[in-house]
Coordinates of C-alpha atoms in Angstrom, one line a residue:
M217 CA 92.9 70.2 61.6
A218 CA 91.2 72.9 59.7
S219 CA 87.8 72.1 58.2
P220 CA 87.7 71.8 54.4
A221 CA 86.3 74.7 52.3
Y222 CA 84.0 74.1 49.4
L223 CA 82.8 76.2 46.5
V224 CA 79.9 75.8 44.2
G225 CA 80.3 76.5 40.5
V226 CA 77.2 76.9 38.4
D227 CA 77.2 76.8 34.6
V228 CA 74.2 77.4 32.3
G229 CA 74.9 76.3 28.8
T230 CA 72.8 76.2 25.7
G231 CA 70.9 73.0 26.6
S232 CA 71.4 72.4 30.3
A233 CA 72.2 73.8 33.7
R234 CA 75.0 72.3 35.7
A235 CA 76.6 72.6 39.1
A236 CA 79.7 71.3 40.8
L237 CA 81.0 71.1 44.4
V238 CA 84.7 72.0 44.3
T239 CA 87.4 72.1 46.9
S240 CA 89.5 75.2 47.5
K241 CA 92.4 73.3 45.7
G242 CA 90.3 72.8 42.5
E243 CA 89.2 69.2 42.9
V244 CA 85.7 68.6 41.5
V245 CA 83.8 66.5 44.1
Q246 CA 80.3 66.3 42.7
T247 CA 78.5 67.4 39.6
C248 CA 74.9 67.5 38.5
V249 CA 73.2 68.4 35.3
R250 CA 69.5 69.2 34.4
P251 CA 68.1 70.0 31.0
I252 CA 66.6 73.4 30.1
R253 CA 64.0 74.1 27.5
T254 CA 64.5 76.0 24.2
W255 CA 61.6 77.1 21.9
N256 CA 62.5 77.2 18.2
T257 CA 59.1 77.9 16.6
Q258 CA 60.5 79.6 13.5
P259 CA 63.9 79.7 11.7
N260 CA 66.6 81.7 13.5
Y261 CA 64.4 82.3 16.6
Y262 CA 65.6 80.6 19.8
E263 CA 63.9 81.4 23.2
Q264 CA 64.3 80.2 26.7
S265 CA 62.7 80.8 30.2
S266 CA 64.6 82.4 33.1
D267 CA 62.3 80.7 35.6
D268 CA 62.9 77.3 34.0
I269 CA 66.6 77.9 34.1
W270 CA 66.6 79.0 37.8
T271 CA 64.6 75.9 38.7
A272 CA 67.2 73.7 37.0
V273 CA 70.0 75.6 38.8
C274 CA 68.4 75.1 42.2
E275 CA 68.0 71.4 41.6
C276 CA 71.6 71.0 40.6
V277 CA 73.0 73.0 43.5
K278 CA 70.9 71.1 46.1
N279 CA 72.0 67.8 44.5
V280 CA 75.8 68.5 44.7
T281 CA 75.7 69.9 48.2
T282 CA 73.5 67.2 49.8
G283 CA 75.4 65.5 52.6
Y284 CA 77.8 68.4 53.1
A285 CA 77.5 70.9 56.0
K286 CA 76.2 74.2 54.7
D287 CA 78.9 76.1 56.7
L288 CA 81.6 74.4 54.6
V289 CA 80.3 76.0 51.4
K290 CA 82.0 79.3 51.4
G291 CA 81.1 80.8 48.0
I292 CA 79.3 80.4 44.7
G293 CA 80.0 81.5 41.2
F294 CA 77.8 81.7 38.2
D295 CA 78.4 81.6 34.5
A296 CA 76.0 81.3 31.6
T297 CA 75.6 81.8 27.9
C298 CA 75.5 85.4 26.7
S299 CA 71.7 85.4 26.2
L300 CA 69.4 88.4 26.7
V301 CA 66.9 88.2 29.7
V302 CA 64.0 90.6 29.7
L303 CA 62.0 91.5 32.9
D304 CA 59.1 93.9 33.4
V305 CA 58.9 96.7 36.0
E306 CA 58.0 94.2 38.7
M307 CA 61.2 92.2 37.7
Q308 CA 59.1 89.4 36.4
P309 CA 59.5 87.6 33.1
L310 CA 58.4 89.5 30.0
T311 CA 57.9 87.7 26.6
V312 CA 60.4 88.2 23.8
S313 CA 58.4 85.9 21.4
P314 CA 56.5 87.5 18.5
S315 CA 54.7 84.2 18.1
S316 CA 53.5 83.8 21.8
Q317 CA 52.3 85.9 24.6
D318 CA 53.7 83.4 27.1
N319 CA 55.9 85.6 29.5
Q320 CA 57.9 82.5 30.4
R321 CA 59.6 82.8 27.0
N322 CA 61.6 85.9 28.2
I323 CA 65.1 85.0 26.9
I324 CA 66.6 85.5 23.5
L325 CA 69.2 82.8 23.3
W326 CA 72.7 83.7 22.2
M327 CA 72.4 81.7 18.9
D328 CA 69.2 83.5 17.9
H329 CA 69.7 85.3 14.6
R330 CA 66.6 87.4 14.3
A331 CA 68.5 90.7 14.6
E332 CA 70.4 90.5 11.3
E333 CA 69.0 93.8 9.9
E334 CA 69.7 95.6 13.2
A335 CA 73.3 94.4 13.2
R336 CA 73.7 95.6 9.6
F337 CA 72.3 99.0 10.6
I338 CA 74.7 99.3 13.6
N339 CA 77.7 98.3 11.5
G340 CA 76.7 101.0 9.0
T341 CA 77.4 103.7 11.6
H342 CA 81.1 102.8 11.6
H343 CA 81.2 104.0 15.2
K344 CA 84.6 103.8 16.9
M345 CA 83.2 101.4 19.6
L346 CA 82.9 98.8 16.8
N347 CA 86.7 98.7 16.8
Y348 CA 86.5 96.7 20.0
V349 CA 84.4 93.9 18.3
G350 CA 86.7 93.4 15.3
G351 CA 85.1 96.2 13.4
T352 CA 81.8 94.4 13.0
I353 CA 79.2 93.8 15.6
S354 CA 77.6 90.3 15.7
L355 CA 73.9 89.7 15.6
E356 CA 74.5 87.3 18.5
M357 CA 75.4 90.3 20.7
E358 CA 72.9 92.2 22.9
V359 CA 72.7 95.7 21.3
P360 CA 71.3 94.3 18.0
K361 CA 68.8 92.3 20.0
L362 CA 67.8 95.3 22.0
L363 CA 67.2 97.3 18.8
W364 CA 65.2 94.4 17.4
L365 CA 62.9 94.5 20.4
K366 CA 62.5 98.3 20.1
R367 CA 61.6 98.0 16.4
H368 CA 59.5 94.8 16.4
M369 CA 58.0 94.5 19.9
H370 CA 57.7 98.1 21.0
G371 CA 54.3 97.8 22.6
E372 CA 54.7 94.3 23.9
V373 CA 58.2 94.7 25.4
W374 CA 59.8 98.1 25.0
T375 CA 57.2 100.1 26.8
K376 CA 56.9 97.6 29.6
V377 CA 60.5 96.6 30.4
G378 CA 62.0 97.0 33.8
A379 CA 65.4 95.5 33.2
F380 CA 67.6 93.9 30.5
F381 CA 70.1 91.4 31.8
D382 CA 72.8 89.2 30.3
L383 CA 71.9 85.7 31.6
P384 CA 75.0 85.4 33.9
D385 CA 74.1 88.7 35.6
Y386 CA 70.5 87.6 35.9
L387 CA 71.6 84.6 37.9
T388 CA 73.6 86.7 40.4
F389 CA 70.5 89.0 40.6
R390 CA 68.3 86.1 41.3
A391 CA 70.8 84.8 43.9
T392 CA 71.3 88.1 45.8
G393 CA 68.4 90.5 44.8
V394 CA 71.2 93.0 44.0
D395 CA 71.2 94.6 40.5
H396 CA 74.9 94.6 39.6
R397 CA 76.4 93.7 36.2
S398 CA 79.7 92.1 35.4
I399 CA 82.1 93.9 33.2
C400 CA 82.7 90.5 31.5
S401 CA 79.3 90.5 29.9
A402 CA 79.1 94.3 29.6
V403 CA 82.3 94.8 27.6
C404 CA 82.1 91.6 25.6
K405 CA 78.4 91.6 24.6
W406 CA 77.0 95.1 25.3
N407 CA 79.6 97.4 23.8
Y408 CA 80.5 98.8 27.3
D409 CA 83.5 101.2 27.3
A410 CA 85.9 99.4 29.6
E411 CA 88.7 101.8 29.1
N412 CA 86.7 104.6 30.7
R413 CA 84.4 102.3 32.9
R414 CA 81.2 103.8 31.5
W415 CA 78.4 103.1 29.1
S416 CA 79.1 104.7 25.8
E417 CA 76.2 107.2 25.5
D418 CA 77.6 108.4 22.1
F419 CA 77.5 104.9 20.7
L420 CA 74.0 104.0 22.0
Q421 CA 72.7 107.4 20.7
A422 CA 74.2 106.7 17.3
V423 CA 72.3 103.3 17.0
G424 CA 69.0 104.7 18.3
L425 CA 69.0 103.4 21.9
G426 CA 70.6 106.2 23.9
E427 CA 67.4 108.1 24.8
D428 CA 65.7 104.9 25.9
L429 CA 68.5 103.4 28.0
R430 CA 70.3 106.3 29.7
G431 CA 67.5 107.2 32.1
D432 CA 67.9 106.9 35.8
S433 CA 71.7 106.3 35.5
W434 CA 71.3 103.5 33.0
K435 CA 69.0 101.5 35.3
L436 CA 67.7 99.3 32.5
I437 CA 71.1 97.9 31.6
G438 CA 73.0 98.4 34.9
R439 CA 74.0 101.3 37.1
Q440 CA 77.0 99.5 38.6
V441 CA 79.4 97.3 36.7
L442 CA 81.8 95.0 38.7
T443 CA 84.9 93.1 37.9
P444 CA 84.3 89.3 37.6
G445 CA 84.7 87.5 40.9
T446 CA 84.0 90.6 43.0
P447 CA 81.8 89.7 46.0
I448 CA 78.3 91.1 45.8
E449 CA 77.2 92.7 49.0
G450 CA 75.0 90.6 51.3
G451 CA 75.8 87.4 49.5
L452 CA 72.9 84.9 49.0
S453 CA 69.5 86.4 49.9
P454 CA 67.4 84.4 52.4
K455 CA 65.0 83.5 49.6
A456 CA 67.7 82.3 47.2
A457 CA 69.5 80.5 50.0
Q458 CA 66.4 78.4 50.7
E459 CA 65.9 77.6 47.1
L460 CA 69.5 76.6 46.6
G461 CA 69.9 74.7 49.9
L462 CA 72.7 77.0 51.2
N463 CA 73.2 79.5 54.0
P464 CA 72.0 83.1 53.6
G465 CA 75.0 85.4 53.2
T466 CA 77.1 82.8 51.4
A467 CA 79.6 84.7 49.2
V468 CA 78.3 85.3 45.6
A469 CA 80.8 86.3 42.9
S470 CA 80.1 88.8 40.1
S471 CA 79.6 86.5 37.1
M472 CA 81.2 85.6 33.8
I473 CA 80.0 84.3 30.4
D474 CA 80.3 80.5 30.3
A475 CA 83.2 80.4 27.8
H476 CA 85.1 83.0 29.7
A477 CA 84.8 81.0 32.9
G478 CA 86.2 78.1 31.0
A479 CA 89.0 80.3 29.7
L480 CA 89.9 81.4 33.3
A481 CA 90.3 77.8 34.4
L482 CA 92.2 76.8 31.2
L483 CA 94.6 79.8 31.4
G484 CA 95.2 79.0 35.1
C485 CA 96.2 75.4 34.3
Q486 CA 99.9 74.8 34.5
S487 CA 102.1 72.9 32.1
P488 CA 103.3 69.5 33.3
D489 CA 106.6 70.9 34.7
G490 CA 104.6 73.2 37.0
S491 CA 106.0 76.4 35.6
G492 CA 103.8 79.4 35.0
D493 CA 104.2 83.1 34.9
A494 CA 102.5 86.2 33.5
R495 CA 104.3 85.8 30.2
K496 CA 103.0 82.3 29.8
L497 CA 99.5 83.3 30.7
T498 CA 99.5 85.7 27.7
S499 CA 101.0 83.1 25.3
K500 CA 98.2 80.6 25.6
L501 CA 95.0 80.2 23.6
A502 CA 92.1 78.6 25.4
I503 CA 89.4 77.0 23.3
I504 CA 86.1 76.1 24.9
C505 CA 84.5 73.5 22.6
G506 CA 80.8 72.9 22.8
T507 CA 77.8 73.5 20.5
S508 CA 80.0 76.3 19.2
S509 CA 83.7 77.0 20.0
C510 CA 85.2 80.1 21.7
H511 CA 88.9 81.0 21.3
M512 CA 90.2 83.2 24.1
S513 CA 93.6 84.8 24.6
L514 CA 94.9 87.5 27.0
T515 CA 97.5 90.2 26.2
K516 CA 99.1 93.0 28.3
D517 CA 98.5 95.5 25.5
P518 CA 95.4 95.9 23.3
V519 CA 95.4 94.0 20.0
L520 CA 92.9 95.2 17.4
A521 CA 92.3 92.3 15.0
P522 CA 89.8 92.5 12.2
G523 CA 86.9 90.1 12.6
I524 CA 87.9 89.1 16.2
W525 CA 86.1 90.5 19.2
G526 CA 88.0 92.7 21.6
P527 CA 90.4 93.9 22.9
Y528 CA 88.2 93.6 26.0
K529 CA 89.9 95.2 29.1
H530 CA 89.2 93.5 32.5
A531 CA 86.9 90.9 30.9
I532 CA 88.6 88.0 32.7
I533 CA 91.7 89.2 34.6
P534 CA 91.9 92.9 35.7
D535 CA 94.1 95.1 33.5
L536 CA 94.6 92.4 30.9
Y537 CA 93.0 92.5 27.5
L538 CA 91.0 89.7 26.0
N539 CA 90.7 88.8 22.4
E540 CA 87.7 86.5 21.7
A541 CA 87.2 84.6 18.5
G542 CA 85.0 81.7 17.8
Q543 CA 83.3 79.3 15.4
S544 CA 79.5 79.4 15.4
A545 CA 78.9 75.7 14.9
T546 CA 81.4 72.9 15.9
G547 CA 80.0 70.2 18.1
V548 CA 76.5 70.7 16.8
L549 CA 77.9 70.6 13.2
M550 CA 79.7 67.3 13.8
D551 CA 76.5 65.8 15.1
Y552 CA 74.6 67.2 12.1
M553 CA 77.0 65.6 9.6
L554 CA 76.9 62.3 11.4
E555 CA 73.1 62.2 11.9
T556 CA 72.2 63.1 8.3
H557 CA 74.5 60.5 6.8
P558 CA 72.8 57.3 5.4
S559 CA 74.9 55.0 7.5
Y560 CA 74.0 56.8 10.8
E561 CA 71.0 54.6 11.7
Q562 CA 73.1 51.4 11.4
L563 CA 76.0 52.9 13.4
Q564 CA 73.6 54.0 16.1
K565 CA 72.2 50.4 16.4
D566 CA 75.7 49.0 16.5
H567 CA 77.3 51.6 18.9
G568 CA 74.6 53.5 20.6
S569 CA 75.5 57.1 21.5
N570 CA 77.2 59.6 19.1
G571 CA 80.3 59.6 21.4
K572 CA 80.8 55.9 20.9
I573 CA 80.2 56.3 17.2
Y574 CA 83.0 58.9 17.0
A575 CA 85.3 56.6 19.0
F576 CA 84.6 53.9 16.4
L577 CA 85.2 56.2 13.5
N578 CA 88.6 57.2 15.0
G579 CA 89.7 53.6 15.1
F580 CA 88.2 53.0 11.6
L581 CA 90.3 55.8 10.2
Q582 CA 93.5 54.5 11.8
E583 CA 92.9 51.1 10.2
L584 CA 92.0 52.7 6.8
A585 CA 95.2 54.6 6.8
K586 CA 97.1 51.4 7.4
K587 CA 95.3 49.6 4.6
Q588 CA 96.0 52.4 2.2
G589 CA 99.6 52.7 3.2
V590 CA 99.6 56.4 4.0
D591 CA 102.0 57.7 6.7
S592 CA 99.2 59.9 8.3
L593 CA 95.5 59.4 8.3
H594 CA 95.1 63.1 7.4
R595 CA 96.1 62.2 3.9
L596 CA 92.9 60.2 3.5
T597 CA 91.1 63.4 2.7
I598 CA 93.4 64.6 -0.1
D599 CA 90.4 64.8 -2.4
L600 CA 87.8 65.9 0.2
H601 CA 87.5 69.4 1.5
I602 CA 85.0 71.2 3.7
W603 CA 84.3 74.8 4.4
P604 CA 82.6 74.5 7.9
D605 CA 80.5 77.7 8.2
F606 CA 77.1 76.0 7.9
H607 CA 75.8 78.6 10.5
G608 CA 77.8 81.6 9.3
N609 CA 81.3 82.7 10.3
R610 CA 81.9 84.3 13.7
S611 CA 85.7 84.8 13.3
P612 CA 87.7 86.1 11.7
L613 CA 85.5 86.8 8.7
A614 CA 82.6 88.0 10.9
D615 CA 80.0 87.1 8.3
P616 CA 76.8 85.4 9.6
N617 CA 75.6 84.8 6.0
L618 CA 78.4 82.4 5.0
K619 CA 77.3 78.9 4.1
G620 CA 79.0 75.5 4.3
M621 CA 80.7 73.9 1.3
I622 CA 81.9 70.3 0.6
S623 CA 84.1 69.5 -2.3
G624 CA 84.8 65.9 -3.3
L625 CA 81.5 64.1 -2.6
T626 CA 80.7 60.8 -4.2
M627 CA 77.6 58.7 -4.3
T628 CA 78.8 56.1 -1.8
K629 CA 76.7 55.7 1.4
D630 CA 78.9 53.4 3.5
V631 CA 80.7 53.9 6.7
Q632 CA 84.0 54.8 4.9
S633 CA 82.3 57.8 3.2
L634 CA 81.0 59.0 6.6
A635 CA 84.4 58.5 8.2
L636 CA 86.2 60.6 5.6
I637 CA 83.6 63.4 5.8
Y638 CA 84.0 63.3 9.6
L639 CA 87.8 63.6 9.3
A640 CA 87.6 66.4 6.7
L641 CA 85.2 68.3 9.0
M642 CA 87.6 68.0 12.0
Q643 CA 90.4 69.3 9.7
A644 CA 88.3 72.2 8.6
L645 CA 87.5 73.2 12.1
A646 CA 91.2 73.1 12.9
Y647 CA 92.0 75.2 9.8
G648 CA 89.5 77.7 11.2
T649 CA 91.5 77.9 14.4
R650 CA 94.6 78.3 12.4
H651 CA 93.0 81.2 10.5
I652 CA 92.1 82.9 13.8
L653 CA 95.7 82.5 15.0
Q654 CA 97.0 83.9 11.7
V655 CA 94.9 87.0 11.9
L656 CA 95.9 87.6 15.6
E657 CA 99.6 87.4 14.8
T658 CA 99.4 89.6 11.7
S659 CA 97.6 92.1 13.9
G660 CA 100.6 92.3 16.3
R661 CA 99.9 89.6 18.8
E662 CA 102.8 87.6 20.2
P663 CA 102.8 84.0 18.8
I664 CA 100.7 81.5 20.7
T665 CA 102.9 78.7 22.0
S666 CA 100.2 76.4 23.4
I667 CA 96.5 75.7 23.0
L668 CA 94.3 74.5 25.9
L669 CA 91.1 72.7 25.2
C670 CA 88.0 71.9 27.3
G671 CA 84.4 70.9 26.5
G672 CA 82.9 67.9 24.7
L673 CA 85.2 67.9 21.7
S674 CA 88.3 67.9 23.9
K675 CA 87.4 64.3 24.8
N676 CA 87.9 63.3 21.2
T677 CA 91.6 62.4 20.9
L678 CA 91.6 62.7 17.1
F679 CA 90.0 66.2 17.2
V680 CA 92.7 67.3 19.7
Q681 CA 95.6 65.8 17.7
T682 CA 94.2 67.3 14.5
H683 CA 94.4 70.8 16.1
A684 CA 97.9 70.2 17.3
D685 CA 99.1 69.0 13.9
I686 CA 97.4 71.7 11.9
C687 CA 98.3 74.6 14.2
S688 CA 101.8 73.3 14.8
V689 CA 101.7 73.9 18.6
P690 CA 101.2 71.5 21.5
V691 CA 97.6 71.1 22.8
L692 CA 97.1 70.8 26.6
L693 CA 94.2 68.9 28.2
P694 CA 93.6 69.8 31.8
S695 CA 93.5 67.0 34.3
E696 CA 90.2 68.4 35.5
P697 CA 87.9 68.2 32.4
E698 CA 85.1 70.4 33.9
A699 CA 86.9 73.6 33.2
V700 CA 83.8 75.8 32.9
L701 CA 82.4 74.7 36.3
L702 CA 85.9 75.0 37.8
G703 CA 86.1 78.6 36.5
S704 CA 82.9 79.5 38.2
A705 CA 84.1 77.9 41.4
M706 CA 87.4 80.0 41.1
M707 CA 85.2 83.1 41.1
G708 CA 83.4 81.8 44.2
A709 CA 86.7 81.2 46.0
Y710 CA 87.9 84.7 45.3
A711 CA 84.6 86.2 46.4
A712 CA 84.8 84.2 49.6
G713 CA 88.3 85.5 50.4
L714 CA 90.1 82.2 50.0
Y715 CA 92.4 83.8 47.4
N716 CA 93.5 87.4 47.2
S717 CA 92.9 87.8 43.4
L718 CA 91.1 86.0 40.6
E719 CA 94.5 85.3 39.1
T720 CA 95.8 83.5 42.2
A721 CA 92.6 81.6 42.5
A722 CA 93.1 80.4 38.9
A723 CA 96.7 79.4 39.6
G724 CA 95.8 77.7 42.9
M725 CA 92.9 75.7 41.5
G726 CA 93.8 75.2 37.9
G727 CA 95.7 72.0 38.3
S728 CA 98.0 70.4 35.6
A729 CA 97.6 69.1 32.1
T730 CA 98.6 66.4 29.7
V731 CA 100.1 67.3 26.4
M732 CA 99.5 66.2 22.8
K733 CA 102.5 67.2 20.7
P734 CA 102.1 68.2 17.1
D735 CA 103.5 66.3 14.2
L736 CA 106.2 68.8 13.0
S737 CA 107.6 66.6 10.2
D738 CA 108.2 68.3 6.9
S739 CA 105.7 66.0 5.1
N740 CA 102.9 66.8 7.6
R741 CA 103.5 70.5 7.5
D742 CA 103.7 70.6 3.7
Y743 CA 100.4 68.6 3.4
H744 CA 98.5 70.9 5.8
E745 CA 100.0 74.0 4.2
R746 CA 98.6 72.9 0.8
K747 CA 95.2 71.8 2.3
Y748 CA 95.0 75.1 4.2
H749 CA 95.4 76.9 0.9
V750 CA 92.5 74.9 -0.5
F751 CA 90.5 75.8 2.6
Q752 CA 91.0 79.6 2.0
R753 CA 90.3 79.2 -1.7
M754 CA 86.9 77.7 -0.9
Y755 CA 85.9 81.0 0.8
L756 CA 87.1 83.0 -2.2
D757 CA 85.1 80.7 -4.5
Q758 CA 82.0 81.1 -2.4
R759 CA 82.3 84.9 -2.6
G760 CA 82.8 84.5 -6.4
Y761 CA 79.6 82.5 -6.8
E762 CA 77.7 85.3 -4.9
R763 CA 79.1 88.0 -7.2
I764 CA 78.1 86.0 -10.3
M765 CA 74.5 85.4 -9.0
K766 CA 74.1 89.0 -7.9
G767 CA 75.2 90.1 -11.4

């Protein structure tokens, strides 16, 4: 009988590092999580430490592999947030903090918004490369952050830098000692020209970075760019193997951004009848729901959609194009609305964690709908509407300066008022997804026929059902909830040679899903059509207020 083969998937999110031990068939055997530190010493500035993150990664990997023979662990894959890591010429941490000389604070977190002016300047060039980010670069991407460092920390950083990394690529560098970059990060966050497989010197020159970055064959940002899952030569270095508790030479896969690893696992997940082909792969939308939400879909041909990132060639599957949309605040916004409500303290005493409070509110809303005699609990918010861009709009409006709005507030402080706000917010987030789908389809994309969800919010049945009802398509929940970790393990499996492509690894390890069907009744569709119209009107009203105030 053949010995079992295991893979390790590593995921570094906004607040924690995680690892999983996964079988070659996609069964998650063990998981471990460790917190990581974030400094937020002034508004819009968020910084982390690469050493702190690597320590947490090592603890997690050692934990999940304890008790298993090292020879059985065939490969390891890494994903992480699209945060900017800065190293000096000795490849040691170099501070990115204007308020501290502590070199440990060497990461600008993805959600850091310090580079607003730099993004505005880049967008003012109207360069053709901006067509691949929906026409407008986000201040969350890396090129605006690079320009900010050049402008504001020239002496402290720019003249001393030895390498800039996207965090996923830093992890593979730390694991192997080999300085390769993944096309996933390069094309999605660094404006890499994937069609021609090269850095766009013309674009970088236009934004004032070409002279600084092109030296020594683009050494600072990556001489060689690999397709995700490609094995990195040599595998784990002896030093990293000792730190991680694995064998030197264990296969290491070229990385992905965290949401993209989750999308790989979701898109590989099969419908309950077990069917799946290339056409179905390109008819799915994967939503990775965490602090923020990322909306991912693949197409055979490029789709240029305003306000939506991409089309990114090769970003997940070779030769397929990725469109990436998102909402800047979802899980964190739900927690914020809950925790700032007057009834939160009592609910916390009665139910404990936020997750248990949400479960209570779901039941509360069901009972309230029965008491009020409405055929759907969605009708409870007929007079309450929310525009959810409290942290700006990532897609499809691509405006980081948008603010949140609530219409229909009263002076009540009880649990019912919180429950209705909570429901209206879930609806607003689903309308945001519907807006994204609408823009993709009007830009020429074939209709999406199913949505797959993973992440914290996917565990909330009302959130899932609300998306199905409002978007009028079934929502699939994978049997394996740890989709992001599973996606990283899929990359490790491909790098180890257990599968002959990343696509077959996804199909072989993706598993199956349960389905939540939408309410397609005429009354439900009519109600959400009218409420969606109100949702869109709130944006127009906000823009009208701005025009009045600006004269």
